[in-house]
Amino acid sequence: MSTQGYEEELRSERIYVAGLYARLDAERARVEREYVAALGGTGGSPMERDVQVRASAKQAKRLHVADNGLCFGRLDAVSGERSYIGRIGIFDEENDYDPLLLDWRAPASRAFYVATGANPENMRRRRQFHTRGRKVVDFTDEVFGRPNGAADGDVRGDTALLAAVNAPRGDGMRDIVMTIQAEQDEIIRHDHPGVLVIEGGPGTGKTVVALHRVAYLLYTQRERIERHGVLVVGPNPAFLNHISRVLPSLGESDVVFMTTGDLVPGLHVTAEDTPEAARLKGSLKMLDVLAAAVAHRQRLPEDPLPITLAGVPLQIDGEICEWAREEARASGRPHNEARAVFIEIIAYVLTERAISRIGQGWLTREDRAEWERLRGVLLKELAGDDRFTAVLDELWPILTPEALLGPLYTSPERLRAAGADPALARGDGTAWTVSDVPLLDELVDLLGRDKAADQAAQRAAEQGRKAEAEYADAALDMLARREDSMDDEDHLFATDLLYSQDLADRFVEHDTRELVERAAADRDWTYRHVVVDEAQELSEMDWRVLMRRCPARSFTVVGDLAQRRSAAGATSWDTMLEPYVPGRWVYRSLTVNYRTPAEIMTVAAALLAEFAPGVQPPESVRACGVQPWSRQVTEDDLAAAIEEFVRDEAGREGTSVVIGPAGGAAGRTSTVPGAVPILLPSETKGLEFDAVLVVEPERIIADGPRGAAELYVALTRATQRLGVLHRGPLPKALTGLVETGRPAEAGQRMPCSGSS
């Protein structure tokens, strides 16, 4: 294409894209007017108006985020048809709603991501726009059916991809709608209704692919998914913060982000157990321990307990309680709900014995009416007897998950009775760890609700509603009396406009929280789809929690078994998933590393070959020309070397981090102004930085069986530059590093290029 031809094409594309923005602005103005009208509307019930407001607000958000890179490019079909691809769909209302811009998720957009020279999908050309703000600054073409996939003077189609992966990292993950690759697109559009497992090594984009799959599912199955929302589970709060902008940038906001430590409402747990305790708590064997711990709290009295009923001395003995316990357990109800059966049996025996003594000589069982009348009187007396209530609380207490699990950990006797491993013992029963959260969640079902308390709350709520209605009636009555004294036949009275129930509704507190807030606060909320990232870390007990949260078993599971650090985590996907979704899960892998340059991946791959020899490392899509370096320092020099790295990176664009072992530099922050944080390897899972400094790798790898996986994670966070500071000898697998006196000696900053 000649320079003049290129300029004419560029001018034409700018005009077209400007027209798309004009239509976007007009649509956004219309939706904003609807939103304002809904806010001030008077028609319909308060709930209906609230739904209207929410719908308008959601649509306004989608149109707002569409402003960020509205149009990605153009597809030219062999037939001559031309299609523009972008963040949302825009249609021509005046011309049979012809598509002016195709949503990237629409079936017709698929060729923009998957067409190749070998399989052009009936396309002649793919044009990718490069934009700044709302303006198209240039474009690159890939012409199919030509040698090397390009026309004379055109640029290969991977230019946009390399520009994206080479760009400096910001504070959060970015969407990839402009640069989705063919293997990623196949996974994003996968319509399997069960569990889809996406496995890939570091930098393969598995997390961002999973998030784009959520956006795709919301586009194709919005009615099914949107009302219940999507749950995204990640390894730590920093990771969730890192990925939290992706879905909103795609116009999707009905997504709840949690770690496994957040899965029980009211808890936000980040502390971890020792590897052995985590392994024990994560095993399904804990189900038997929890059931036994609950049963242990259903006690029989060691000696008969005296009680007086209607002046008659009685005893609650072991025989009565054993019968009551058997009946309560046989009911199949959870512990707290089965208490009613336990009480019913004991109360029945006590009242029978009391009536027999009270009516001795004058009352027979044939006189059922009198017998039942006396029983009713005695049951009321028992219900108000504090001594009887205290006995019941001792023999069959109402329990919360925390009230059962905490004392279990601090009591060797209870641990033995439950058949638990003594390694679970600890001094503080309320110092919860992330491994306790699935146990607490399991106990919600084992213990059940306190029905008496629930019924009392319902009665109180009903009384409140009645009081509100009575107040409304009184208010209307007062208005009517005032209006009766008015001599005006044309006057419109309050009773002509309102019924008392309408007025009472004004006093009812409607739940106006967004879906995300309501879902996060409700333990019984069920989601239509769940994304699990770093899924190799989840235990068997963690999976039970998530399966309860999604009865439809619709999951996108993301992970890398080679990066597993948890002793309770997955050794195979089959072991974890087959018990829940037999035959309903499929596996896909990502093989191309878009984050880690070849020089750094070579170092990481050598480590991977040592601790996971059967795992193939992902192939890097680019090389940097900057070799990863190492430097041996003394303990006294370590802090100064870290500060030197921080100062070097402070003058460069992008992000950087220092990663160190537990008990070492990790957890501290450099004293340099604007310093980078110093993190544990586990705290950087799923994150990426332009530059990474790994401190004392020899100590990281020495941290038990998980040490090698943690070091592998640390080495693969960098997108441009990697340095290593070591005090002892380098681990053998890291001999590929260039030993240097200073970081700058390892190489100059250079733009990365496509690898050969």
PDB file of C-alpha atoms in Angstrom, residues 436-606:
ATOM      1  CA  ASP A 436     -10.767 -23.550  59.068  1.00  0.00           C
ATOM      2  CA  VAL A 437     -13.190 -21.721  56.774  1.00  0.00           C
ATOM      3  CA  PRO A 438     -14.478 -24.815  54.892  1.00  0.00           C
ATOM      4  CA  LEU A 439     -14.860 -26.588  58.251  1.00  0.00           C
ATOM      5  CA  LEU A 440     -16.940 -23.732  59.646  1.00  0.00           C
ATOM      6  CA  ASP A 441     -19.015 -23.757  56.474  1.00  0.00           C
ATOM      7  CA  GLU A 442     -19.558 -27.510  56.748  1.00  0.00           C
ATOM      8  CA  LEU A 443     -20.733 -27.067  60.331  1.00  0.00           C
ATOM      9  CA  VAL A 444     -23.445 -24.648  59.206  1.00  0.00           C
ATOM     10  CA  ASP A 445     -25.149 -27.626  57.563  1.00  0.00           C
ATOM     11  CA  LEU A 446     -24.277 -30.122  60.295  1.00  0.00           C
ATOM     12  CA  LEU A 447     -25.613 -27.885  63.044  1.00  0.00           C
ATOM     13  CA  GLY A 448     -28.506 -26.248  61.203  1.00  0.00           C
ATOM     14  CA  ARG A 449     -30.446 -23.246  62.322  1.00  0.00           C
ATOM     15  CA  ASP A 450     -31.741 -22.378  65.766  1.00  0.00           C
ATOM     16  CA  LYS A 451     -35.394 -22.593  64.759  1.00  0.00           C
ATOM     17  CA  ALA A 452     -36.662 -21.130  68.001  1.00  0.00           C
ATOM     18  CA  ALA A 453     -34.541 -18.016  67.451  1.00  0.00           C
ATOM     19  CA  ASP A 454     -35.599 -17.832  63.792  1.00  0.00           C
ATOM     20  CA  GLN A 455     -39.267 -18.078  64.733  1.00  0.00           C
ATOM     21  CA  ALA A 456     -38.851 -15.389  67.383  1.00  0.00           C
ATOM     22  CA  ALA A 457     -37.244 -13.104  64.773  1.00  0.00           C
ATOM     23  CA  GLN A 458     -40.089 -13.800  62.334  1.00  0.00           C
ATOM     24  CA  ARG A 459     -42.678 -13.021  65.010  1.00  0.00           C
ATOM     25  CA  ALA A 460     -40.907  -9.771  65.839  1.00  0.00           C
ATOM     26  CA  ALA A 461     -40.789  -8.814  62.150  1.00  0.00           C
ATOM     27  CA  GLU A 462     -44.471  -9.604  61.719  1.00  0.00           C
ATOM     28  CA  GLN A 463     -45.354  -7.533  64.789  1.00  0.00           C
ATOM     29  CA  GLY A 464     -43.315  -4.691  63.324  1.00  0.00           C
ATOM     30  CA  ARG A 465     -45.213  -4.885  60.025  1.00  0.00           C
ATOM     31  CA  LYS A 466     -48.542  -4.906  61.870  1.00  0.00           C
ATOM     32  CA  ALA A 467     -47.495  -1.873  63.885  1.00  0.00           C
ATOM     33  CA  GLU A 468     -46.524  -0.054  60.673  1.00  0.00           C
ATOM     34  CA  ALA A 469     -49.888  -0.855  59.084  1.00  0.00           C
ATOM     35  CA  GLU A 470     -51.745   0.296  62.231  1.00  0.00           C
ATOM     36  CA  TYR A 471     -49.743   3.525  62.205  1.00  0.00           C
ATOM     37  CA  ALA A 472     -50.630   4.041  58.537  1.00  0.00           C
ATOM     38  CA  ASP A 473     -54.323   3.392  59.272  1.00  0.00           C
ATOM     39  CA  ALA A 474     -54.250   5.939  62.092  1.00  0.00           C
ATOM     40  CA  ALA A 475     -52.510   8.507  59.883  1.00  0.00           C
ATOM     41  CA  LEU A 476     -55.101   8.120  57.141  1.00  0.00           C
ATOM     42  CA  ASP A 477     -57.943   8.225  59.648  1.00  0.00           C
ATOM     43  CA  MET A 478     -56.610  11.508  61.029  1.00  0.00           C
ATOM     44  CA  LEU A 479     -56.335  12.962  57.504  1.00  0.00           C
ATOM     45  CA  ALA A 480     -59.864  11.808  56.706  1.00  0.00           C
ATOM     46  CA  ARG A 481     -61.286  13.478  59.848  1.00  0.00           C
ATOM     47  CA  ARG A 482     -59.605  16.760  58.899  1.00  0.00           C
ATOM     48  CA  GLU A 483     -60.870  16.524  55.335  1.00  0.00           C
ATOM     49  CA  ASP A 484     -64.438  15.750  56.496  1.00  0.00           C
ATOM     50  CA  SER A 485     -64.516  19.227  58.041  1.00  0.00           C
ATOM     51  CA  MET A 486     -63.620  20.811  54.708  1.00  0.00           C
ATOM     52  CA  ASP A 487     -66.574  22.026  52.607  1.00  0.00           C
ATOM     53  CA  ASP A 488     -65.133  21.493  49.151  1.00  0.00           C
ATOM     54  CA  GLU A 489     -66.749  19.006  46.793  1.00  0.00           C
ATOM     55  CA  ASP A 490     -63.893  19.330  44.302  1.00  0.00           C
ATOM     56  CA  HIS A 491     -61.216  18.588  46.895  1.00  0.00           C
ATOM     57  CA  LEU A 492     -59.177  15.397  46.255  1.00  0.00           C
ATOM     58  CA  PHE A 493     -58.874  13.555  49.570  1.00  0.00           C
ATOM     59  CA  ALA A 494     -55.939  11.489  50.827  1.00  0.00           C
ATOM     60  CA  THR A 495     -58.143   8.396  50.940  1.00  0.00           C
ATOM     61  CA  ASP A 496     -58.743   8.806  47.238  1.00  0.00           C
ATOM     62  CA  LEU A 497     -54.999   8.500  46.629  1.00  0.00           C
ATOM     63  CA  LEU A 498     -53.776   6.005  49.220  1.00  0.00           C
ATOM     64  CA  TYR A 499     -54.752   2.798  50.915  1.00  0.00           C
ATOM     65  CA  SER A 500     -53.295   2.146  54.336  1.00  0.00           C
ATOM     66  CA  GLN A 501     -51.152  -0.691  52.956  1.00  0.00           C
ATOM     67  CA  ASP A 502     -49.659   1.706  50.379  1.00  0.00           C
ATOM     68  CA  LEU A 503     -48.659   4.032  53.173  1.00  0.00           C
ATOM     69  CA  ALA A 504     -47.356   1.168  55.278  1.00  0.00           C
ATOM     70  CA  ASP A 505     -45.114   0.128  52.366  1.00  0.00           C
ATOM     71  CA  ARG A 506     -43.331   3.465  52.703  1.00  0.00           C
ATOM     72  CA  PHE A 507     -42.118   2.313  56.109  1.00  0.00           C
ATOM     73  CA  VAL A 508     -40.894  -1.113  54.981  1.00  0.00           C
ATOM     74  CA  GLU A 509     -37.134  -1.260  54.562  1.00  0.00           C
ATOM     75  CA  HIS A 510     -36.495  -2.566  51.050  1.00  0.00           C
ATOM     76  CA  ASP A 511     -33.195  -4.293  50.308  1.00  0.00           C
ATOM     77  CA  THR A 512     -31.551  -1.785  47.991  1.00  0.00           C
ATOM     78  CA  ARG A 513     -28.094  -3.362  48.069  1.00  0.00           C
ATOM     79  CA  GLU A 514     -26.399  -4.282  44.817  1.00  0.00           C
ATOM     80  CA  LEU A 515     -26.287  -7.966  43.878  1.00  0.00           C
ATOM     81  CA  VAL A 516     -22.619  -8.177  44.809  1.00  0.00           C
ATOM     82  CA  GLU A 517     -23.331  -6.964  48.355  1.00  0.00           C
ATOM     83  CA  ARG A 518     -26.330  -9.249  48.843  1.00  0.00           C
ATOM     84  CA  ALA A 519     -24.518 -12.315  47.515  1.00  0.00           C
ATOM     85  CA  ALA A 520     -21.389 -11.773  49.612  1.00  0.00           C
ATOM     86  CA  ALA A 521     -23.440 -11.414  52.800  1.00  0.00           C
ATOM     87  CA  ASP A 522     -25.629 -14.490  52.247  1.00  0.00           C
ATOM     88  CA  ARG A 523     -24.128 -17.879  53.035  1.00  0.00           C
ATOM     89  CA  ASP A 524     -26.973 -19.637  51.200  1.00  0.00           C
ATOM     90  CA  TRP A 525     -26.614 -17.576  48.013  1.00  0.00           C
ATOM     91  CA  THR A 526     -26.035 -19.742  44.930  1.00  0.00           C
ATOM     92  CA  TYR A 527     -24.161 -18.540  41.858  1.00  0.00           C
ATOM     93  CA  ARG A 528     -24.785 -19.519  38.260  1.00  0.00           C
ATOM     94  CA  HIS A 529     -21.060 -19.674  37.463  1.00  0.00           C
ATOM     95  CA  VAL A 530     -17.862 -19.841  39.508  1.00  0.00           C
ATOM     96  CA  VAL A 531     -14.279 -19.087  38.452  1.00  0.00           C
ATOM     97  CA  VAL A 532     -11.565 -20.662  40.602  1.00  0.00           C
ATOM     98  CA  ASP A 533      -8.063 -19.319  40.055  1.00  0.00           C
ATOM     99  CA  GLU A 534      -4.899 -20.985  41.376  1.00  0.00           C
ATOM    100  CA  ALA A 535      -7.222 -23.958  41.768  1.00  0.00           C
ATOM    101  CA  GLN A 536      -4.345 -26.353  42.380  1.00  0.00           C
ATOM    102  CA  GLU A 537      -4.141 -24.891  45.910  1.00  0.00           C
ATOM    103  CA  LEU A 538      -7.704 -25.790  46.918  1.00  0.00           C
ATOM    104  CA  SER A 539      -8.281 -28.717  49.261  1.00  0.00           C
ATOM    105  CA  GLU A 540     -10.994 -31.349  49.080  1.00  0.00           C
ATOM    106  CA  MET A 541     -12.890 -29.446  51.781  1.00  0.00           C
ATOM    107  CA  ASP A 542     -12.563 -26.178  49.825  1.00  0.00           C
ATOM    108  CA  TRP A 543     -14.195 -27.832  46.832  1.00  0.00           C
ATOM    109  CA  ARG A 544     -17.164 -28.921  48.947  1.00  0.00           C
ATOM    110  CA  VAL A 545     -17.830 -25.275  49.829  1.00  0.00           C
ATOM    111  CA  LEU A 546     -17.675 -24.161  46.207  1.00  0.00           C
ATOM    112  CA  MET A 547     -19.900 -26.968  44.963  1.00  0.00           C
ATOM    113  CA  ARG A 548     -22.521 -25.893  47.509  1.00  0.00           C
ATOM    114  CA  ARG A 549     -22.296 -22.351  46.161  1.00  0.00           C
ATOM    115  CA  CYS A 550     -23.006 -23.509  42.587  1.00  0.00           C
ATOM    116  CA  PRO A 551     -25.550 -26.342  42.421  1.00  0.00           C
ATOM    117  CA  ALA A 552     -25.524 -26.194  38.601  1.00  0.00           C
ATOM    118  CA  ARG A 553     -21.814 -27.147  38.705  1.00  0.00           C
ATOM    119  CA  SER A 554     -20.874 -24.508  36.119  1.00  0.00           C
ATOM    120  CA  PHE A 555     -17.192 -23.685  36.694  1.00  0.00           C
ATOM    121  CA  THR A 556     -14.130 -22.279  34.980  1.00  0.00           C
ATOM    122  CA  VAL A 557     -11.160 -23.759  36.824  1.00  0.00           C
ATOM    123  CA  VAL A 558      -7.744 -22.183  36.317  1.00  0.00           C
ATOM    124  CA  GLY A 559      -4.479 -23.561  37.571  1.00  0.00           C
ATOM    125  CA  ASP A 560      -1.052 -25.060  37.100  1.00  0.00           C
ATOM    126  CA  LEU A 561      -0.298 -28.256  39.006  1.00  0.00           C
ATOM    127  CA  ALA A 562       3.429 -27.482  38.774  1.00  0.00           C
ATOM    128  CA  GLN A 563       2.906 -24.362  40.920  1.00  0.00           C
ATOM    129  CA  ARG A 564       1.078 -26.171  43.751  1.00  0.00           C
ATOM    130  CA  ARG A 565       2.416 -25.168  47.155  1.00  0.00           C
ATOM    131  CA  SER A 566      -0.348 -26.400  49.465  1.00  0.00           C
ATOM    132  CA  ALA A 567       0.021 -29.851  50.991  1.00  0.00           C
ATOM    133  CA  ALA A 568      -3.773 -30.141  50.758  1.00  0.00           C
ATOM    134  CA  GLY A 569      -3.957 -29.053  47.118  1.00  0.00           C
ATOM    135  CA  ALA A 570      -4.594 -31.003  43.935  1.00  0.00           C
ATOM    136  CA  THR A 571      -2.165 -33.572  42.599  1.00  0.00           C
ATOM    137  CA  SER A 572      -4.510 -34.210  39.660  1.00  0.00           C
ATOM    138  CA  TRP A 573      -7.692 -32.558  38.376  1.00  0.00           C
ATOM    139  CA  ASP A 574      -9.401 -35.923  38.106  1.00  0.00           C
ATOM    140  CA  THR A 575      -9.018 -36.624  41.827  1.00  0.00           C
ATOM    141  CA  MET A 576     -10.579 -33.316  42.820  1.00  0.00           C
ATOM    142  CA  LEU A 577     -13.369 -33.024  40.261  1.00  0.00           C
ATOM    143  CA  GLU A 578     -14.588 -36.501  39.376  1.00  0.00           C
ATOM    144  CA  PRO A 579     -16.435 -37.034  42.721  1.00  0.00           C
ATOM    145  CA  TYR A 580     -18.560 -33.926  42.051  1.00  0.00           C
ATOM    146  CA  VAL A 581     -18.917 -33.814  38.253  1.00  0.00           C
ATOM    147  CA  PRO A 582     -18.261 -37.331  36.948  1.00  0.00           C
ATOM    148  CA  GLY A 583     -17.862 -37.122  33.212  1.00  0.00           C
ATOM    149  CA  ARG A 584     -18.884 -33.442  33.196  1.00  0.00           C
ATOM    150  CA  TRP A 585     -15.512 -31.748  33.115  1.00  0.00           C
ATOM    151  CA  VAL A 586     -13.211 -31.029  30.188  1.00  0.00           C
ATOM    152  CA  TYR A 587      -9.568 -30.024  30.055  1.00  0.00           C
ATOM    153  CA  ARG A 588      -7.847 -27.386  27.933  1.00  0.00           C
ATOM    154  CA  SER A 589      -4.254 -26.187  28.097  1.00  0.00           C
ATOM    155  CA  LEU A 590      -2.485 -22.966  27.157  1.00  0.00           C
ATOM    156  CA  THR A 591       1.039 -23.421  25.858  1.00  0.00           C
ATOM    157  CA  VAL A 592       2.287 -19.957  24.883  1.00  0.00           C
ATOM    158  CA  ASN A 593       3.876 -17.659  27.450  1.00  0.00           C
ATOM    159  CA  TYR A 594       2.898 -14.046  26.743  1.00  0.00           C
ATOM    160  CA  ARG A 595       4.414 -12.584  29.908  1.00  0.00           C
ATOM    161  CA  THR A 596       7.852 -14.050  30.562  1.00  0.00           C
ATOM    162  CA  PRO A 597      10.620 -13.358  28.033  1.00  0.00           C
ATOM    163  CA  ALA A 598      12.623 -16.327  26.774  1.00  0.00           C
ATOM    164  CA  GLU A 599      15.751 -15.356  28.737  1.00  0.00           C
ATOM    165  CA  ILE A 600      13.913 -15.520  32.077  1.00  0.00           C
ATOM    166  CA  MET A 601      11.839 -18.570  31.126  1.00  0.00           C
ATOM    167  CA  THR A 602      15.033 -20.490  30.360  1.00  0.00           C
ATOM    168  CA  VAL A 603      16.117 -20.049  33.985  1.00  0.00           C
ATOM    169  CA  ALA A 604      12.679 -20.975  35.342  1.00  0.00           C
ATOM    170  CA  ALA A 605      12.407 -23.996  33.020  1.00  0.00           C
ATOM    171  CA  ALA A 606      15.635 -25.444  34.401  1.00  0.00           C
TER     172      ALA A 606
END
